[in-house]
Amino acid sequence: MANAWMPGAGRIHCTASGGLYRGGAPRAVWLTTEADPATHSARAIAERYEDKEPTAHLVWNPVTGETVQLLPATVPAIGRLGCDPDPAREGRICLVIEVVGHAEKPFTDRPLTGIDPILSWLDSWEVARTWPAGPPPPADQPPPQHTAATRLWALGGHFGHSQVPGSRAIGPGAISPDRLLGSYLPGAPGKTEDHHAPATAHAFLPSGTTTGSRPAMAHT
């Protein structure tokens, strides 16, 4: 059963109320804080949002592994995606994850400490391990404005902030969906750690599923 609060995450009481979801495919959106993960903790960033909008569900520092939650999964992170109408309310679930890092320095080039519990939690909410829009663009390129954006968004799965329909965000930069969602995750069966592996696929199997070409992903 899905838990509204991610097991093992720290908590910050957030007074912002996001209303209700409108329904549709579950999705997760990845943002960057534009702060240095070596000097900023997830809690310090989260405390900035505790009594105001916009906010996020999770703030995660991929260097230390610290994860702090502000909102339960059942409440939309209104205002965080910066579009009108607000896409944060679309889907049965739209989980907003703010990563402590800079868009110009893709956080998937570093160790992804603490990613397994986050992915397991997203799995429990049936957020598909897919990245329909392909790898997000680099921070120095404008977000693509194409007619397929809304159709891809409707498929659910994982998206960068720059890939949300109507967004003008530059984050999270040119991260690797492959590495973030598991196929290059350190410790995954049959894989070796590669911090600079290119993103070559945009669909991933749920934990425990195997095929003749891709090993199952493990969560520890």
JSON list of N, CA and C in Angstrom, two decimals, residues 82-135:
[
{"chain": "A", "resi": 82, "resn": "GLY", "atom": "N", "xyz": [5.07, 26.49, -11.87]},
{"chain": "A", "resi": 82, "resn": "GLY", "atom": "CA", "xyz": [5.11, 27.79, -12.51]},
{"chain": "A", "resi": 82, "resn": "GLY", "atom": "C", "xyz": [4.36, 27.93, -13.80]},
{"chain": "A", "resi": 83, "resn": "CYS", "atom": "N", "xyz": [3.26, 27.23, -13.98]},
{"chain": "A", "resi": 83, "resn": "CYS", "atom": "CA", "xyz": [2.49, 27.32, -15.22]},
{"chain": "A", "resi": 83, "resn": "CYS", "atom": "C", "xyz": [1.02, 27.59, -14.87]},
{"chain": "A", "resi": 84, "resn": "ASP", "atom": "N", "xyz": [0.26, 28.00, -15.87]},
{"chain": "A", "resi": 84, "resn": "ASP", "atom": "CA", "xyz": [-1.16, 28.27, -15.69]},
{"chain": "A", "resi": 84, "resn": "ASP", "atom": "C", "xyz": [-1.92, 27.72, -16.90]},
{"chain": "A", "resi": 85, "resn": "PRO", "atom": "N", "xyz": [-2.87, 26.80, -16.69]},
{"chain": "A", "resi": 85, "resn": "PRO", "atom": "CA", "xyz": [-3.31, 26.24, -15.41]},
{"chain": "A", "resi": 85, "resn": "PRO", "atom": "C", "xyz": [-2.23, 25.38, -14.77]},
{"chain": "A", "resi": 86, "resn": "ASP", "atom": "N", "xyz": [-2.27, 25.25, -13.46]},
{"chain": "A", "resi": 86, "resn": "ASP", "atom": "CA", "xyz": [-1.19, 24.62, -12.71]},
{"chain": "A", "resi": 86, "resn": "ASP", "atom": "C", "xyz": [-1.14, 23.12, -12.97]},
{"chain": "A", "resi": 87, "resn": "PRO", "atom": "N", "xyz": [-0.07, 22.62, -13.63]},
{"chain": "A", "resi": 87, "resn": "PRO", "atom": "CA", "xyz": [0.03, 21.19, -13.90]},
{"chain": "A", "resi": 87, "resn": "PRO", "atom": "C", "xyz": [0.31, 20.36, -12.66]},
{"chain": "A", "resi": 88, "resn": "ALA", "atom": "N", "xyz": [0.64, 21.00, -11.54]},
{"chain": "A", "resi": 88, "resn": "ALA", "atom": "CA", "xyz": [0.89, 20.25, -10.30]},
{"chain": "A", "resi": 88, "resn": "ALA", "atom": "C", "xyz": [-0.36, 19.55, -9.80]},
{"chain": "A", "resi": 89, "resn": "ARG", "atom": "N", "xyz": [-1.52, 19.95, -10.30]},
{"chain": "A", "resi": 89, "resn": "ARG", "atom": "CA", "xyz": [-2.78, 19.33, -9.88]},
{"chain": "A", "resi": 89, "resn": "ARG", "atom": "C", "xyz": [-3.22, 18.22, -10.84]},
{"chain": "A", "resi": 90, "resn": "GLU", "atom": "N", "xyz": [-2.47, 18.04, -11.92]},
{"chain": "A", "resi": 90, "resn": "GLU", "atom": "CA", "xyz": [-2.88, 17.06, -12.93]},
{"chain": "A", "resi": 90, "resn": "GLU", "atom": "C", "xyz": [-2.31, 15.68, -12.59]},
{"chain": "A", "resi": 91, "resn": "GLY", "atom": "N", "xyz": [-3.11, 14.66, -12.85]},
{"chain": "A", "resi": 91, "resn": "GLY", "atom": "CA", "xyz": [-2.73, 13.29, -12.52]},
{"chain": "A", "resi": 91, "resn": "GLY", "atom": "C", "xyz": [-3.39, 12.84, -11.22]},
{"chain": "A", "resi": 92, "resn": "ARG", "atom": "N", "xyz": [-3.46, 11.53, -11.05]},
{"chain": "A", "resi": 92, "resn": "ARG", "atom": "CA", "xyz": [-3.92, 11.02, -9.76]},
{"chain": "A", "resi": 92, "resn": "ARG", "atom": "C", "xyz": [-2.92, 11.42, -8.69]},
{"chain": "A", "resi": 93, "resn": "ILE", "atom": "N", "xyz": [-1.65, 11.51, -9.12]},
{"chain": "A", "resi": 93, "resn": "ILE", "atom": "CA", "xyz": [-0.54, 11.94, -8.26]},
{"chain": "A", "resi": 93, "resn": "ILE", "atom": "C", "xyz": [0.42, 12.73, -9.15]},
{"chain": "A", "resi": 94, "resn": "CYS", "atom": "N", "xyz": [0.94, 13.83, -8.66]},
{"chain": "A", "resi": 94, "resn": "CYS", "atom": "CA", "xyz": [2.02, 14.55, -9.33]},
{"chain": "A", "resi": 94, "resn": "CYS", "atom": "C", "xyz": [3.01, 14.95, -8.25]},
{"chain": "A", "resi": 95, "resn": "LEU", "atom": "N", "xyz": [4.05, 14.15, -8.09]},
{"chain": "A", "resi": 95, "resn": "LEU", "atom": "CA", "xyz": [5.00, 14.32, -7.00]},
{"chain": "A", "resi": 95, "resn": "LEU", "atom": "C", "xyz": [6.17, 15.17, -7.46]},
{"chain": "A", "resi": 96, "resn": "VAL", "atom": "N", "xyz": [6.43, 16.25, -6.74]},
{"chain": "A", "resi": 96, "resn": "VAL", "atom": "CA", "xyz": [7.46, 17.22, -7.09]},
{"chain": "A", "resi": 96, "resn": "VAL", "atom": "C", "xyz": [8.68, 17.00, -6.21]},
{"chain": "A", "resi": 97, "resn": "ILE", "atom": "N", "xyz": [9.82, 16.72, -6.84]},
{"chain": "A", "resi": 97, "resn": "ILE", "atom": "CA", "xyz": [11.06, 16.41, -6.12]},
{"chain": "A", "resi": 97, "resn": "ILE", "atom": "C", "xyz": [12.09, 17.48, -6.43]},
{"chain": "A", "resi": 98, "resn": "GLU", "atom": "N", "xyz": [12.48, 18.22, -5.42]},
{"chain": "A", "resi": 98, "resn": "GLU", "atom": "CA", "xyz": [13.46, 19.28, -5.58]},
{"chain": "A", "resi": 98, "resn": "GLU", "atom": "C", "xyz": [14.83, 18.74, -5.18]},
{"chain": "A", "resi": 99, "resn": "VAL", "atom": "N", "xyz": [15.76, 18.75, -6.12]},
{"chain": "A", "resi": 99, "resn": "VAL", "atom": "CA", "xyz": [17.09, 18.19, -5.91]},
{"chain": "A", "resi": 99, "resn": "VAL", "atom": "C", "xyz": [18.06, 19.34, -5.60]},
{"chain": "A", "resi": 100, "resn": "VAL", "atom": "N", "xyz": [18.82, 19.19, -4.53]},
{"chain": "A", "resi": 100, "resn": "VAL", "atom": "CA", "xyz": [19.81, 20.22, -4.19]},
{"chain": "A", "resi": 100, "resn": "VAL", "atom": "C", "xyz": [20.95, 20.11, -5.20]},
{"chain": "A", "resi": 101, "resn": "GLY", "atom": "N", "xyz": [21.04, 21.08, -6.08]},
{"chain": "A", "resi": 101, "resn": "GLY", "atom": "CA", "xyz": [22.03, 21.06, -7.14]},
{"chain": "A", "resi": 101, "resn": "GLY", "atom": "C", "xyz": [21.77, 22.18, -8.14]},
{"chain": "A", "resi": 102, "resn": "HIS", "atom": "N", "xyz": [22.61, 22.25, -9.17]},
{"chain": "A", "resi": 102, "resn": "HIS", "atom": "CA", "xyz": [22.50, 23.28, -10.21]},
{"chain": "A", "resi": 102, "resn": "HIS", "atom": "C", "xyz": [22.15, 22.65, -11.55]},
{"chain": "A", "resi": 103, "resn": "ALA", "atom": "N", "xyz": [21.31, 23.33, -12.32]},
{"chain": "A", "resi": 103, "resn": "ALA", "atom": "CA", "xyz": [20.93, 22.84, -13.63]},
{"chain": "A", "resi": 103, "resn": "ALA", "atom": "C", "xyz": [22.12, 22.74, -14.57]},
{"chain": "A", "resi": 104, "resn": "GLU", "atom": "N", "xyz": [23.09, 23.63, -14.42]},
{"chain": "A", "resi": 104, "resn": "GLU", "atom": "CA", "xyz": [24.24, 23.62, -15.32]},
{"chain": "A", "resi": 104, "resn": "GLU", "atom": "C", "xyz": [25.24, 22.52, -14.98]},
{"chain": "A", "resi": 105, "resn": "LYS", "atom": "N", "xyz": [25.06, 21.86, -13.83]},
{"chain": "A", "resi": 105, "resn": "LYS", "atom": "CA", "xyz": [25.92, 20.74, -13.42]},
{"chain": "A", "resi": 105, "resn": "LYS", "atom": "C", "xyz": [25.01, 19.55, -13.12]},
{"chain": "A", "resi": 106, "resn": "PRO", "atom": "N", "xyz": [24.64, 18.78, -14.14]},
{"chain": "A", "resi": 106, "resn": "PRO", "atom": "CA", "xyz": [23.64, 17.72, -13.97]},
{"chain": "A", "resi": 106, "resn": "PRO", "atom": "C", "xyz": [23.93, 16.83, -12.76]},
{"chain": "A", "resi": 107, "resn": "PHE", "atom": "N", "xyz": [22.94, 16.70, -11.89]},
{"chain": "A", "resi": 107, "resn": "PHE", "atom": "CA", "xyz": [23.17, 15.97, -10.64]},
{"chain": "A", "resi": 107, "resn": "PHE", "atom": "C", "xyz": [23.39, 14.48, -10.86]},
{"chain": "A", "resi": 108, "resn": "THR", "atom": "N", "xyz": [23.03, 13.95, -12.03]},
{"chain": "A", "resi": 108, "resn": "THR", "atom": "CA", "xyz": [23.28, 12.54, -12.28]},
{"chain": "A", "resi": 108, "resn": "THR", "atom": "C", "xyz": [24.74, 12.26, -12.62]},
{"chain": "A", "resi": 109, "resn": "ASP", "atom": "N", "xyz": [25.57, 13.31, -12.72]},
{"chain": "A", "resi": 109, "resn": "ASP", "atom": "CA", "xyz": [27.00, 13.12, -12.91]},
{"chain": "A", "resi": 109, "resn": "ASP", "atom": "C", "xyz": [27.69, 12.80, -11.58]},
{"chain": "A", "resi": 110, "resn": "ARG", "atom": "N", "xyz": [26.96, 12.92, -10.48]},
{"chain": "A", "resi": 110, "resn": "ARG", "atom": "CA", "xyz": [27.50, 12.65, -9.15]},
{"chain": "A", "resi": 110, "resn": "ARG", "atom": "C", "xyz": [26.92, 11.34, -8.63]},
{"chain": "A", "resi": 111, "resn": "PRO", "atom": "N", "xyz": [27.45, 10.84, -7.51]},
{"chain": "A", "resi": 111, "resn": "PRO", "atom": "CA", "xyz": [26.79, 9.72, -6.83]},
{"chain": "A", "resi": 111, "resn": "PRO", "atom": "C", "xyz": [25.37, 10.11, -6.45]},
{"chain": "A", "resi": 112, "resn": "LEU", "atom": "N", "xyz": [24.44, 9.18, -6.58]},
{"chain": "A", "resi": 112, "resn": "LEU", "atom": "CA", "xyz": [23.03, 9.44, -6.27]},
{"chain": "A", "resi": 112, "resn": "LEU", "atom": "C", "xyz": [22.68, 8.80, -4.94]},
{"chain": "A", "resi": 113, "resn": "THR", "atom": "N", "xyz": [23.27, 9.31, -3.89]},
{"chain": "A", "resi": 113, "resn": "THR", "atom": "CA", "xyz": [23.07, 8.75, -2.56]},
{"chain": "A", "resi": 113, "resn": "THR", "atom": "C", "xyz": [21.62, 8.93, -2.12]},
{"chain": "A", "resi": 114, "resn": "GLY", "atom": "N", "xyz": [21.00, 7.83, -1.72]},
{"chain": "A", "resi": 114, "resn": "GLY", "atom": "CA", "xyz": [19.63, 7.89, -1.22]},
{"chain": "A", "resi": 114, "resn": "GLY", "atom": "C", "xyz": [18.55, 7.80, -2.28]},
{"chain": "A", "resi": 115, "resn": "ILE", "atom": "N", "xyz": [18.91, 7.47, -3.53]},
{"chain": "A", "resi": 115, "resn": "ILE", "atom": "CA", "xyz": [17.89, 7.43, -4.58]},
{"chain": "A", "resi": 115, "resn": "ILE", "atom": "C", "xyz": [16.96, 6.22, -4.46]},
{"chain": "A", "resi": 116, "resn": "ASP", "atom": "N", "xyz": [17.46, 5.08, -3.97]},
{"chain": "A", "resi": 116, "resn": "ASP", "atom": "CA", "xyz": [16.63, 3.87, -3.91]},
{"chain": "A", "resi": 116, "resn": "ASP", "atom": "C", "xyz": [15.34, 4.07, -3.14]},
{"chain": "A", "resi": 117, "resn": "PRO", "atom": "N", "xyz": [15.38, 4.63, -1.91]},
{"chain": "A", "resi": 117, "resn": "PRO", "atom": "CA", "xyz": [14.12, 4.81, -1.19]},
{"chain": "A", "resi": 117, "resn": "PRO", "atom": "C", "xyz": [13.15, 5.74, -1.90]},
{"chain": "A", "resi": 118, "resn": "ILE", "atom": "N", "xyz": [13.68, 6.75, -2.59]},
{"chain": "A", "resi": 118, "resn": "ILE", "atom": "CA", "xyz": [12.80, 7.67, -3.32]},
{"chain": "A", "resi": 118, "resn": "ILE", "atom": "C", "xyz": [12.10, 6.95, -4.46]},
{"chain": "A", "resi": 119, "resn": "LEU", "atom": "N", "xyz": [12.87, 6.17, -5.24]},
{"chain": "A", "resi": 119, "resn": "LEU", "atom": "CA", "xyz": [12.26, 5.43, -6.35]},
{"chain": "A", "resi": 119, "resn": "LEU", "atom": "C", "xyz": [11.26, 4.40, -5.86]},
{"chain": "A", "resi": 120, "resn": "SER", "atom": "N", "xyz": [11.57, 3.74, -4.77]},
{"chain": "A", "resi": 120, "resn": "SER", "atom": "CA", "xyz": [10.63, 2.76, -4.22]},
{"chain": "A", "resi": 120, "resn": "SER", "atom": "C", "xyz": [9.32, 3.43, -3.82]},
{"chain": "A", "resi": 121, "resn": "TRP", "atom": "N", "xyz": [9.42, 4.61, -3.24]},
{"chain": "A", "resi": 121, "resn": "TRP", "atom": "CA", "xyz": [8.21, 5.35, -2.85]},
{"chain": "A", "resi": 121, "resn": "TRP", "atom": "C", "xyz": [7.41, 5.76, -4.08]},
{"chain": "A", "resi": 122, "resn": "LEU", "atom": "N", "xyz": [8.10, 6.26, -5.11]},
{"chain": "A", "resi": 122, "resn": "LEU", "atom": "CA", "xyz": [7.40, 6.63, -6.34]},
{"chain": "A", "resi": 122, "resn": "LEU", "atom": "C", "xyz": [6.77, 5.40, -7.00]},
{"chain": "A", "resi": 123, "resn": "ASP", "atom": "N", "xyz": [7.48, 4.27, -6.97]},
{"chain": "A", "resi": 123, "resn": "ASP", "atom": "CA", "xyz": [6.92, 3.02, -7.49]},
{"chain": "A", "resi": 123, "resn": "ASP", "atom": "C", "xyz": [5.61, 2.68, -6.78]},
{"chain": "A", "resi": 124, "resn": "SER", "atom": "N", "xyz": [5.58, 2.89, -5.47]},
{"chain": "A", "resi": 124, "resn": "SER", "atom": "CA", "xyz": [4.39, 2.52, -4.69]},
{"chain": "A", "resi": 124, "resn": "SER", "atom": "C", "xyz": [3.18, 3.35, -5.08]},
{"chain": "A", "resi": 125, "resn": "TRP", "atom": "N", "xyz": [3.43, 4.54, -5.63]},
{"chain": "A", "resi": 125, "resn": "TRP", "atom": "CA", "xyz": [2.35, 5.39, -6.12]},
{"chain": "A", "resi": 125, "resn": "TRP", "atom": "C", "xyz": [2.08, 5.18, -7.61]},
{"chain": "A", "resi": 126, "resn": "GLU", "atom": "N", "xyz": [2.68, 4.13, -8.18]},
{"chain": "A", "resi": 126, "resn": "GLU", "atom": "CA", "xyz": [2.47, 3.72, -9.57]},
{"chain": "A", "resi": 126, "resn": "GLU", "atom": "C", "xyz": [2.94, 4.77, -10.57]},
{"chain": "A", "resi": 127, "resn": "VAL", "atom": "N", "xyz": [3.98, 5.52, -10.19]},
{"chain": "A", "resi": 127, "resn": "VAL", "atom": "CA", "xyz": [4.62, 6.40, -11.17]},
{"chain": "A", "resi": 127, "resn": "VAL", "atom": "C", "xyz": [5.51, 5.53, -12.04]},
{"chain": "A", "resi": 128, "resn": "ALA", "atom": "N", "xyz": [5.16, 5.39, -13.30]},
{"chain": "A", "resi": 128, "resn": "ALA", "atom": "CA", "xyz": [5.87, 4.48, -14.20]},
{"chain": "A", "resi": 128, "resn": "ALA", "atom": "C", "xyz": [7.31, 4.92, -14.38]},
{"chain": "A", "resi": 129, "resn": "ARG", "atom": "N", "xyz": [8.23, 3.95, -14.45]},
{"chain": "A", "resi": 129, "resn": "ARG", "atom": "CA", "xyz": [9.64, 4.27, -14.68]},
{"chain": "A", "resi": 129, "resn": "ARG", "atom": "C", "xyz": [9.87, 4.50, -16.18]},
{"chain": "A", "resi": 130, "resn": "THR", "atom": "N", "xyz": [9.27, 5.55, -16.65]},
{"chain": "A", "resi": 130, "resn": "THR", "atom": "CA", "xyz": [9.43, 5.98, -18.04]},
{"chain": "A", "resi": 130, "resn": "THR", "atom": "C", "xyz": [9.76, 7.47, -18.04]},
{"chain": "A", "resi": 131, "resn": "TRP", "atom": "N", "xyz": [10.38, 7.92, -19.13]},
{"chain": "A", "resi": 131, "resn": "TRP", "atom": "CA", "xyz": [10.69, 9.34, -19.29]},
{"chain": "A", "resi": 131, "resn": "TRP", "atom": "C", "xyz": [10.20, 9.72, -20.69]},
{"chain": "A", "resi": 132, "resn": "PRO", "atom": "N", "xyz": [8.88, 9.96, -20.84]},
{"chain": "A", "resi": 132, "resn": "PRO", "atom": "CA", "xyz": [8.28, 10.09, -22.18]},
{"chain": "A", "resi": 132, "resn": "PRO", "atom": "C", "xyz": [8.90, 11.18, -23.06]},
{"chain": "A", "resi": 133, "resn": "ALA", "atom": "N", "xyz": [9.35, 12.27, -22.47]},
{"chain": "A", "resi": 133, "resn": "ALA", "atom": "CA", "xyz": [9.86, 13.39, -23.27]},
{"chain": "A", "resi": 133, "resn": "ALA", "atom": "C", "xyz": [11.34, 13.26, -23.62]},
{"chain": "A", "resi": 134, "resn": "GLY", "atom": "N", "xyz": [11.99, 12.15, -23.23]},
{"chain": "A", "resi": 134, "resn": "GLY", "atom": "CA", "xyz": [13.40, 12.00, -23.48]},
{"chain": "A", "resi": 134, "resn": "GLY", "atom": "C", "xyz": [14.22, 12.83, -22.52]},
{"chain": "A", "resi": 135, "resn": "PRO", "atom": "N", "xyz": [15.56, 12.77, -22.61]},
{"chain": "A", "resi": 135, "resn": "PRO", "atom": "CA", "xyz": [16.41, 13.50, -21.66]},
{"chain": "A", "resi": 135, "resn": "PRO", "atom": "C", "xyz": [16.13, 15.00, -21.68]}
]
